[in-house]
Rosetta silent file (secondary structure, phi, psi, omega in degrees, C-alpha in Angstrom):
SEQUENCE: MAFEVIVADDHPMVRAALRGAIETGFPGARVIEVGSLDAAESAVQSAEPDLLLLDLNMPGMDGFSGLAGFRARHPAVPVMIVSAAAEAHHRRAAEQLGAAGYVPKSAPMEELTAAIAAVLAGEVWFPDLGDALDPAPAGGLPDLTPQQQRVLALMSEGKLNKQIAHEMSVSEATVKAHVTAILRKLGVHSRTQAVIAARKALGLPVG
SCORE:     score description
SCORE:     0.000 S_00000001
   1 L     0.000  110.248  173.842 -118.898   -5.197   93.512 S_00000001
   2 L   -73.677  133.484  163.714 -118.259   -1.737   94.748 S_00000001
   3 L  -161.449  178.231  165.078 -117.312    0.765   91.868 S_00000001
   4 E  -138.384  127.741 -178.343 -118.401    4.060   90.525 S_00000001
   5 E  -129.421  137.666  160.125 -119.726    4.427   86.860 S_00000001
   6 E   -87.125  116.148  175.260 -120.859    7.273   85.171 S_00000001
   7 E   -96.059  121.627  170.427 -123.931    6.695   82.543 S_00000001
   8 E  -106.658  121.433 -169.542 -123.919    9.609   79.814 S_00000001
   9 L  -175.181  113.887 -168.482 -126.899    9.288   77.712 S_00000001
  10 L   -80.260   -0.448  172.013 -129.456   12.094   77.011 S_00000001
  11 L   -99.033  112.621  171.740 -132.541    9.760   77.275 S_00000001
  12 H   -30.083  -60.532 -163.839 -133.847    9.476   81.009 S_00000001
  13 H   -74.117  -23.098  150.480 -135.358    6.143   80.121 S_00000001
  14 H   -68.075  -28.826 -168.504 -131.840    4.672   79.028 S_00000001
  15 H   -76.104  -41.080  176.990 -130.086    6.094   81.720 S_00000001
  16 H   -65.992  -41.461  161.350 -132.563    4.374   84.169 S_00000001
  17 H   -47.652  -64.262 -175.731 -132.234    1.100   82.205 S_00000001
  18 H   -42.385  -51.543 -174.075 -128.486    1.415   82.433 S_00000001
  19 H   -57.529  -60.891  178.360 -128.880    2.265   86.037 S_00000001
  20 H   -60.697  -45.222  177.984 -131.150   -0.922   86.821 S_00000001
  21 H   -44.911  -53.990  179.519 -128.794   -3.151   85.207 S_00000001
  22 H   -55.365  -62.390  179.776 -125.733   -1.875   86.757 S_00000001
  23 H   -69.414  -25.010  163.032 -127.224   -1.991   90.293 S_00000001
  24 H   -66.002  -49.192 -160.042 -128.859   -5.651   89.710 S_00000001
  25 H   -67.812  -52.689  177.120 -125.405   -6.894   88.248 S_00000001
  26 L  -132.185   82.668  177.151 -123.515   -5.221   90.860 S_00000001
  27 L   -42.094  119.462 -170.564 -124.827   -4.643   94.233 S_00000001
  28 L   123.429  -28.254 -171.224 -122.974   -1.732   95.709 S_00000001
  29 L   -85.455  148.753  172.228 -122.142    0.296   92.820 S_00000001
  30 E   -65.339  104.698  168.319 -122.323    3.988   92.583 S_00000001
  31 E  -118.429  147.545  165.834 -123.981    5.176   89.329 S_00000001
  32 E  -112.952  121.292  161.210 -123.959    8.886   88.232 S_00000001
  33 E   -81.692  131.698 -177.489 -126.299   10.173   85.533 S_00000001
  34 E  -144.966  141.188 -165.394 -125.466   12.647   83.033 S_00000001
  35 L  -102.272  -12.445 -172.295 -127.325   13.846   79.876 S_00000001
  36 L  -150.256  167.921  174.360 -124.516   15.363   77.861 S_00000001
  37 H   -45.006  -45.539 -173.315 -120.634   15.309   77.289 S_00000001
  38 H   -93.530   -8.024  167.597 -119.986   18.218   79.206 S_00000001
  39 H   -80.408  -28.105  162.648 -121.841   17.223   82.232 S_00000001
  40 H   -67.182  -28.528  173.426 -119.567   14.052   82.038 S_00000001
  41 H   -72.649  -26.545  173.923 -116.687   16.020   81.939 S_00000001
  42 H   -72.709  -31.574  175.292 -117.916   17.793   85.127 S_00000001
  43 H   -72.895  -33.271 -176.758 -118.730   14.472   86.908 S_00000001
  44 H   -61.929  -59.570 -169.673 -115.056   13.101   86.137 S_00000001
  45 H   -48.346  -33.932 -179.321 -113.651   16.302   87.399 S_00000001
  46 H  -111.470   -1.884  173.624 -115.571   15.844   90.805 S_00000001
  47 L  -124.545 -170.838  179.843 -115.493   12.122   91.145 S_00000001
  48 L  -130.974   83.027 -167.449 -112.995    9.606   90.453 S_00000001
  49 L   -81.757  170.294  166.888 -115.115    6.965   88.473 S_00000001
  50 L   -72.393  -32.790 -168.484 -114.140    3.380   87.438 S_00000001
  51 E  -149.491  160.994 -175.127 -115.989    3.464   84.188 S_00000001
  52 E  -147.614  121.446  165.274 -117.850    5.923   81.924 S_00000001
  53 E  -107.918  110.079 -158.470 -120.821    4.440   79.761 S_00000001
  54 E  -101.544  135.470  176.847 -120.806    6.787   76.875 S_00000001
  55 L  -101.394  137.161  165.241 -123.707    7.332   74.225 S_00000001
  56 L   -78.334   -8.005 -176.598 -122.508    8.617   70.882 S_00000001
  57 L  -127.140   87.682 -176.549 -125.542   10.506   69.888 S_00000001
  58 L  -164.870  155.498 -174.427 -125.962   13.159   72.734 S_00000001
  59 L   -57.459  130.793 -170.238 -125.339   16.793   73.162 S_00000001
  60 L    90.670    3.035  170.311 -121.516   17.520   72.839 S_00000001
  61 L   -67.382  -61.186 -174.308 -120.580   14.391   71.061 S_00000001
  62 L    52.288   61.962  179.294 -120.463   14.979   67.495 S_00000001
  63 L    50.160 -149.107 -169.068 -120.139   11.498   66.919 S_00000001
  64 H   -72.557   -4.119  166.820 -116.845    9.899   67.765 S_00000001
  65 H   -63.156   -8.800 -178.699 -115.074   13.316   68.103 S_00000001
  66 H  -102.688  -14.386  164.347 -116.469   13.629   71.512 S_00000001
  67 H   -64.217  -58.482  173.332 -114.994   10.103   72.174 S_00000001
  68 H   -54.865  -56.744 -175.995 -111.414   11.147   71.072 S_00000001
  69 H   -57.105  -56.456  171.276 -111.531   14.485   72.992 S_00000001
  70 H   -24.836  -71.752 -166.490 -112.750   12.595   76.101 S_00000001
  71 H   -75.300   -8.875  156.100 -110.111    9.952   76.092 S_00000001
  72 H   -77.064  -23.463  173.386 -107.224   12.644   75.350 S_00000001
  73 H   -76.293  -46.696 -171.288 -108.590   14.879   78.511 S_00000001
  74 L  -117.964   64.206 -176.607 -108.855   11.348   80.388 S_00000001
  75 L   -53.985  -35.072 -179.936 -106.772    8.743   79.617 S_00000001
  76 L   -69.509  -14.855 -171.138 -106.977    7.078   82.859 S_00000001
  77 L   -92.695  113.900  167.766 -110.704    6.776   82.691 S_00000001
  78 L   -63.969  132.999  167.678 -112.070    3.490   80.913 S_00000001
  79 E  -123.236  146.076  165.771 -114.827    4.215   78.517 S_00000001
  80 E  -116.579  126.100  168.366 -117.329    2.007   77.005 S_00000001
  81 E   -81.758  116.487 -169.385 -119.687    2.891   74.353 S_00000001
  82 E  -108.168  113.570 -175.621 -123.388    1.953   74.775 S_00000001
  83 E  -146.982  145.992  158.921 -124.914    3.094   71.200 S_00000001
  84 L   -59.178  -14.489  176.833 -127.966    2.326   69.145 S_00000001
  85 L   -78.002  127.520  165.147 -125.424    2.138   66.286 S_00000001
  86 L  -127.026   44.710  153.910 -124.636   -1.650   65.784 S_00000001
  87 L   -83.763  156.856 -171.552 -122.464   -1.604   63.001 S_00000001
  88 H   -82.314  -30.769  178.772 -119.180   -3.293   62.917 S_00000001
  89 H   -70.099  -23.162  176.155 -117.466    0.102   61.530 S_00000001
  90 H   -75.396  -25.364  179.539 -118.831    1.920   64.498 S_00000001
  91 H   -68.076  -49.918 -161.141 -117.378   -0.835   66.778 S_00000001
  92 H   -69.674  -61.238  171.449 -113.915   -0.542   65.013 S_00000001
  93 H   -26.536  -67.929  170.236 -113.966    3.217   65.222 S_00000001
  94 H   -30.294  -60.617 -170.728 -114.576    3.013   69.072 S_00000001
  95 H   -66.587  -50.895 -161.945 -111.468    0.412   69.602 S_00000001
  96 H   -49.697  -54.183 -171.237 -109.337    2.529   67.272 S_00000001
  97 L   -83.475   28.650  179.770 -110.049    5.548   69.173 S_00000001
  98 L    71.920   25.716  171.994 -109.399    3.832   72.784 S_00000001
  99 L   -63.555  163.872 -179.615 -112.396    2.839   74.014 S_00000001
 100 L  -105.663   -7.697  167.507 -112.481   -0.103   76.185 S_00000001
 101 E  -175.551  178.852 -176.200 -115.535   -1.636   74.797 S_00000001
 102 E  -155.168  118.561 -161.826 -118.661   -1.379   72.958 S_00000001
 103 E  -128.165  116.601  178.686 -121.921   -2.891   73.722 S_00000001
 104 E   -80.031  144.123  178.147 -125.083   -1.883   71.306 S_00000001
 105 L   -47.290  -40.022  171.499 -128.355   -0.976   72.960 S_00000001
 106 L   -52.084  -23.843 -167.691 -130.150   -3.830   71.439 S_00000001
 107 L   -62.487  147.889  160.833 -127.762   -6.164   73.356 S_00000001
 108 L   -63.226  145.750 -165.636 -129.550   -7.999   76.579 S_00000001
 109 H   -70.190   -8.079  161.021 -128.625   -6.475   79.740 S_00000001
 110 H   -65.394  -25.492  160.107 -126.482   -9.710   80.581 S_00000001
 111 H   -75.323  -25.045  171.557 -124.314   -8.666   77.951 S_00000001
 112 H   -83.064  -22.267 -177.422 -124.024   -5.404   79.183 S_00000001
 113 H   -88.057  -13.749 -174.909 -123.047   -6.442   82.916 S_00000001
 114 H   -82.517  -31.226 -178.156 -120.440   -9.256   81.403 S_00000001
 115 H   -63.944  -61.748 -176.957 -118.945   -6.244   79.365 S_00000001
 116 H   -30.192  -71.748 -174.915 -118.843   -4.075   82.619 S_00000001
 117 H   -53.081  -27.479  171.721 -117.158   -6.879   84.381 S_00000001
 118 H   -79.323  -50.447 -170.282 -114.516   -7.558   81.703 S_00000001
 119 H   -61.519  -39.195  173.831 -113.718   -3.912   81.494 S_00000001
 120 L   -61.653  -21.862  170.915 -113.309   -3.640   85.169 S_00000001
 121 L   -82.770  -19.377  160.791 -110.799   -6.631   85.229 S_00000001
 122 L   110.469   24.301 -176.677 -108.916   -4.680   82.719 S_00000001
 123 L  -102.811 -178.644  166.181 -109.990   -6.502   79.608 S_00000001
 124 L  -127.689  171.400 -178.693 -111.877   -5.125   76.668 S_00000001
 125 E  -135.255  110.866  178.403 -115.130   -5.966   75.028 S_00000001
 126 L  -143.415   91.534 -165.853 -115.694   -5.732   71.615 S_00000001
 127 L   -69.439  151.640 -178.213 -118.427   -8.210   70.053 S_00000001
 128 L   -77.299  125.367  175.523 -118.230   -9.367   66.564 S_00000001
 129 L  -110.951   20.623  179.149 -120.976   -7.232   64.738 S_00000001
 130 L    75.328   68.998  177.924 -120.514   -8.888   61.434 S_00000001
 131 L   -56.305  -23.085  167.683 -117.597   -7.196   60.123 S_00000001
 132 L   -66.269  -33.969 -171.842 -117.809   -9.377   56.858 S_00000001
 133 L   -94.293   16.645 -162.887 -121.074   -7.895   56.128 S_00000001
 134 L  -157.051   63.073 -174.152 -120.147   -4.192   57.296 S_00000001
 135 L   -71.056  172.157 -168.762 -116.824   -3.321   55.742 S_00000001
 136 L   -77.900  135.724  176.398 -114.673   -0.633   56.915 S_00000001
 137 L   -54.171  151.690 -165.632 -114.777    2.779   55.111 S_00000001
 138 L   -52.869  131.843  172.660 -112.137    3.050   52.624 S_00000001
 139 L   106.486  -68.672  179.906 -108.634    3.731   53.978 S_00000001
 140 L    74.643  165.621 -179.919 -109.484    3.344   57.508 S_00000001
 141 L   -73.080  128.261 -174.313 -107.620    4.855   60.555 S_00000001
 142 L   -84.027 -178.416  179.048 -104.111    4.141   60.289 S_00000001
 143 L   -65.941   71.423 -177.448 -101.972    2.568   63.540 S_00000001
 144 L   -87.667  148.845 -169.983 -101.716    5.566   65.705 S_00000001
 145 L   -86.980  170.602  179.028 -100.109    4.773   69.199 S_00000001
 146 H   -35.450  -76.730 -164.271 -102.097    6.190   72.236 S_00000001
 147 H   -45.534  -63.868 -176.984 -100.145    9.406   72.649 S_00000001
 148 H   -42.771  -28.745  176.027 -100.732   10.080   68.763 S_00000001
 149 H   -66.832  -41.498 -170.468 -104.415    9.414   69.066 S_00000001
 150 H   -75.895  -28.588 -163.777 -104.505   12.010   71.982 S_00000001
 151 H   -93.397  -34.778  164.432 -102.685   14.648   70.241 S_00000001
 152 H   -43.501  -38.621 -171.879 -104.967   14.078   66.865 S_00000001
 153 H   -84.588  -29.865  169.152 -108.040   14.596   68.905 S_00000001
 154 H   -83.214  -29.458  155.878 -106.772   17.876   70.257 S_00000001
 155 H   -41.877  -46.081 -176.255 -105.768   18.898   66.902 S_00000001
 156 L   -86.939   10.454  166.445 -109.136   18.546   65.894 S_00000001
 157 L  -101.907    6.797  158.638 -110.425   20.872   68.481 S_00000001
 158 L    87.590   46.422 -174.525 -108.107   23.442   66.957 S_00000001
 159 L  -100.242  152.321  176.487 -105.286   23.457   69.746 S_00000001
 160 L   -99.780  170.844 -167.174 -102.063   24.657   68.987 S_00000001
 161 H   -74.630  -31.052  170.847  -98.824   22.620   69.794 S_00000001
 162 H   -67.419  -24.392  175.781  -98.057   24.660   72.931 S_00000001
 163 H   -77.846  -44.134  168.463 -101.792   24.192   74.220 S_00000001
 164 H   -46.201  -53.274 -171.718 -101.303   20.411   73.484 S_00000001
 165 H   -79.951  -26.586  165.889  -98.196   20.029   75.420 S_00000001
 166 H   -57.924  -34.209 -173.989  -99.667   21.869   78.443 S_00000001
 167 H   -74.992  -37.759  166.515 -102.562   19.621   78.412 S_00000001
 168 H   -67.299  -27.360 -161.887 -100.201   16.360   78.108 S_00000001
 169 L    49.533   55.776  152.790  -97.556   17.564   80.299 S_00000001
 170 L  -127.153 -157.468 -164.812  -95.049   17.179   77.831 S_00000001
 171 L  -121.377  150.725 -176.937  -92.677   19.454   75.906 S_00000001
 172 H   -48.817  -39.628  177.725  -93.541   21.228   72.621 S_00000001
 173 H   -62.707  -28.238 -176.924  -90.721   19.250   70.866 S_00000001
 174 H   -80.413  -32.927  178.148  -92.492   16.033   71.797 S_00000001
 175 H   -71.641  -31.779  179.439  -95.845   17.294   70.410 S_00000001
 176 H   -75.616  -25.998 -179.951  -94.222   18.363   67.153 S_00000001
 177 H   -59.277  -56.017 -170.758  -92.346   14.600   66.863 S_00000001
 178 H   -49.558  -46.656 -174.093  -96.180   13.443   67.126 S_00000001
 179 H   -68.393  -45.674  176.835  -97.688   15.536   64.660 S_00000001
 180 H   -57.277  -33.992  164.477  -95.092   14.872   62.083 S_00000001
 181 H   -58.665  -44.420  172.392  -95.758   11.199   62.672 S_00000001
 182 H   -39.805  -65.877  166.476  -99.199   11.758   62.330 S_00000001
 183 H   -40.827  -53.060  168.218  -98.984   13.349   59.079 S_00000001
 184 H   -41.083  -55.201 -177.964  -96.718   10.991   57.951 S_00000001
 185 H   -58.659  -48.414 -173.280  -98.972    8.200   58.820 S_00000001
 186 H   -83.758  -15.057 -173.479 -102.122    9.818   57.418 S_00000001
 187 L    51.594   55.563  175.138 -100.199   10.921   54.186 S_00000001
 188 L  -130.831  175.890  174.779 -101.230   14.328   54.370 S_00000001
 189 L  -109.206   -0.912 -174.881  -99.017   17.840   54.696 S_00000001
 190 L  -166.179  161.425 -165.425 -100.679   20.073   57.186 S_00000001
 191 H   -62.652  -49.975  178.668 -102.612   19.720   60.365 S_00000001
 192 H   -55.327  -51.785 -174.014 -106.107   20.521   58.617 S_00000001
 193 H   -73.688  -13.135 -175.509 -105.716   17.901   56.139 S_00000001
 194 H   -84.506  -37.682  178.363 -104.667   15.521   58.843 S_00000001
 195 H   -67.823  -42.806 -177.725 -108.233   16.031   61.045 S_00000001
 196 H   -69.956  -12.857  178.989 -110.103   15.933   57.758 S_00000001
 197 H   -84.683  -63.179 -172.746 -108.488   12.687   56.858 S_00000001
 198 H   -75.373    1.446  172.577 -109.101   10.911   59.977 S_00000001
 199 H   -91.435  -24.617  177.533 -112.739   12.281   60.313 S_00000001
 200 H   -79.651  -30.980  177.077 -113.195   10.767   56.704 S_00000001
 201 H   -70.544  -43.128 -171.029 -111.468    7.262   57.998 S_00000001
 202 L   -97.308   16.949  153.607 -113.904    7.164   60.856 S_00000001
 203 L    67.189   34.731  172.448 -116.692    7.826   58.428 S_00000001
 204 L  -106.784  161.832 -170.336 -117.773   11.150   60.216 S_00000001
 205 L   -78.145  144.140 -172.181 -118.889   14.392   58.524 S_00000001
 206 L   -91.190  -52.859 -174.943 -116.048   16.918   57.601 S_00000001
 207 L   -61.306    0.000    0.000 -117.744   20.042   57.242 S_00000001
């Protein structure tokens, strides 16, 4: 199965293990290794990857903020989180922010290859990580549309409506409508409050 995948992790041994699993499970696959979110961004600009395997804890990520930002900038690239964090609320947050899959690093490589095959086939892969034993943070992230998620991610980067409109190739009026809907769904009255509420809902540090 020939495809191109970016493996983004700051640990060379982890990248090597993931590369080995991919090349064994999918002969002919092209694997690009990077060690930071910025490097992943550069790789996406110069290539046309079919999938990004993304670690949550590496330079540039800031937890789920990095995922949200990347999804906002590259909505067409499927992202699978491969993380040492194996708690259910991490999996739920990744799913809410538009990831196509979530695989703990402790999972057997057979599960990783099955997950990759599923995502490449247009499916999603979110295993049961013990939701009943690991409840979501109080409140949780409300049901935002994909466009609203992109707007919120760009808001969290401090971008203004005009900048968001340019990046998303929509009108400024459309962005304003999305912002209004986001504030209503989050039950807040300002952009700053929206960003803080979203980070709290995802269990991320606010400061």
